CSV table of C-alpha atoms in Angstrom, one decimal:
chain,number,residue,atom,x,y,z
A,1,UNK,CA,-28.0,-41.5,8.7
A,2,UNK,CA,-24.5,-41.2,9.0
A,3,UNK,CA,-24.2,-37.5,8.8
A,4,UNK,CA,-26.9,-36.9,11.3
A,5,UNK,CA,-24.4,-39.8,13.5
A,6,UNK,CA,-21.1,-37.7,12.9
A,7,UNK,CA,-22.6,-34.6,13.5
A,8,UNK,CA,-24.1,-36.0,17.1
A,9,UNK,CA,-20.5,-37.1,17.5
A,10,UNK,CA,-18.7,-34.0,17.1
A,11,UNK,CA,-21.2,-31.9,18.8
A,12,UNK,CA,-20.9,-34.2,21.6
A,13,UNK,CA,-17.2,-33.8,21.6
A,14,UNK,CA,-17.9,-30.1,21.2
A,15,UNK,CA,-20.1,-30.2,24.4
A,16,UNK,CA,-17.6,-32.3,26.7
A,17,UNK,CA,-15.0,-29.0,26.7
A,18,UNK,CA,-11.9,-31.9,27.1
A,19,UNK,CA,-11.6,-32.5,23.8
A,20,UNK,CA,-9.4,-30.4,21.7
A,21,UNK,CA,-8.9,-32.2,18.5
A,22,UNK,CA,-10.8,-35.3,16.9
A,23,UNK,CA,-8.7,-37.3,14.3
A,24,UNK,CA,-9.6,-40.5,11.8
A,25,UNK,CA,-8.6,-42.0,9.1
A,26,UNK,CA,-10.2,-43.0,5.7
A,27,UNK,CA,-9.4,-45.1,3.0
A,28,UNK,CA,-8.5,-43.0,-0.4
A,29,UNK,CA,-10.9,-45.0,-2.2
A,30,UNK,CA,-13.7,-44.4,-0.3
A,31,UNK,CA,-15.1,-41.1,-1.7
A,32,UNK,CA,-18.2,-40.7,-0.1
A,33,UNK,CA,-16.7,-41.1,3.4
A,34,UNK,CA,-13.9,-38.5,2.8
A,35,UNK,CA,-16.3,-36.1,1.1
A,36,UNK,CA,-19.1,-36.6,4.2
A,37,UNK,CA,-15.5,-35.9,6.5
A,38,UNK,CA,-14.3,-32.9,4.4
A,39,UNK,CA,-18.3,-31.7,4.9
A,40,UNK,CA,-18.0,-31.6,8.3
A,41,UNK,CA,-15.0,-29.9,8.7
A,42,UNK,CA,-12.3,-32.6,8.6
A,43,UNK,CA,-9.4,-31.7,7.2
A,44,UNK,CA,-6.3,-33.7,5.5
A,45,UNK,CA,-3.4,-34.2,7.3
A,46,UNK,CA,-1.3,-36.1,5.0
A,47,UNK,CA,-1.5,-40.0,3.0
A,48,UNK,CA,-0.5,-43.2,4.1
A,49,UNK,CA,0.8,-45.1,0.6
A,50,UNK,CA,-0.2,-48.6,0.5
A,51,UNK,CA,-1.2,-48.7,4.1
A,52,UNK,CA,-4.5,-50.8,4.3
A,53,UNK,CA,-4.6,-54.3,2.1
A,54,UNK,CA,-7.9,-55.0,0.7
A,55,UNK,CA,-8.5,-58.2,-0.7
A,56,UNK,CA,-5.2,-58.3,-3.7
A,57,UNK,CA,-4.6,-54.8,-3.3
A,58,UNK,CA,-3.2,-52.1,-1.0
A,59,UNK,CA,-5.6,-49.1,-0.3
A,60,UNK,CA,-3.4,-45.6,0.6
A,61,UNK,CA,-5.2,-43.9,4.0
A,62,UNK,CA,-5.8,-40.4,4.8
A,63,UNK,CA,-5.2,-39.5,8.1
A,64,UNK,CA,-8.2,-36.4,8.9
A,65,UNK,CA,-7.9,-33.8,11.7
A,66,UNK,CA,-11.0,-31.4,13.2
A,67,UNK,CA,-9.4,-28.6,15.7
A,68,UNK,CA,-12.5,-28.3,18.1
A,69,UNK,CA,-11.0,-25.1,19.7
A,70,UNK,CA,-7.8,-23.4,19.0
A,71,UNK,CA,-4.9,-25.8,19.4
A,72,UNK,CA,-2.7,-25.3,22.7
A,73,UNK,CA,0.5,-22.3,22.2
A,74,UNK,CA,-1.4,-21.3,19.2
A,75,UNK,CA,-0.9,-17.6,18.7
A,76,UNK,CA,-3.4,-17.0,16.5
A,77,UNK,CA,-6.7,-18.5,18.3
A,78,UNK,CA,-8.1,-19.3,14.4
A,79,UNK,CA,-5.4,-20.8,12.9
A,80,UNK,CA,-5.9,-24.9,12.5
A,81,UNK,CA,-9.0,-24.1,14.6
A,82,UNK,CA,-12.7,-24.8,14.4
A,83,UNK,CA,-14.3,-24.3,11.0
C-alpha cells in the first residue's frame, strides 16, 4: 500500500507542473522506507548524525531529493533531473 500511496504522490506532483523538486527525510534505520524511496527515484542528499532521539538513542536522518524536471540554470536538462 504504500508504494502504490508514494507513487500517486509523485505522479500527482508530476501532474501539477509547479513542482520542481520533492524532498523527505528518513531515518537511517529504517531500511525498508529508504529502499521503497531509493525505488522510486529518491536520491541521498547527505546524513544528519544523531539527529532524531528515539527512545535512549539518537537515530542519524537522511535527507532524500527527487528532481521532477530539470532543476532551474541547469545546463544540462538531465543532470539531477528526473529518473
Amino acid at each position: 500500500i504504500a508504494t502504490r500511496l508514494l507513487r500517486a504522490a509523485v505522479e500527482w506532483a508530476r501532474a501539477g507542473g509547479e513542482l520542481h523538486k520533492l524532498n523527505l527525510q528518513v531515518h537511517a534505520s529504517n531500511e525498508a522506507a529508504w529502499a521503497l524511496y531509493q525505488r522510486l527515484g529518491f536520491a541521498d542528499e547527505g546524513r544528519l548524525r544523531g539527529e532524531a532521539r528515539v527512545g535512549d538513542r539518537y537515530d542519524d536522518l537522511v535527507p532524500m531529493g527527487m528532481w521532477l524536471r530539470p532543476p532551474p540554470g541547469s545546463e544540462n536538462p538531465g543532470e539531477g533531473g528526473p529518473r
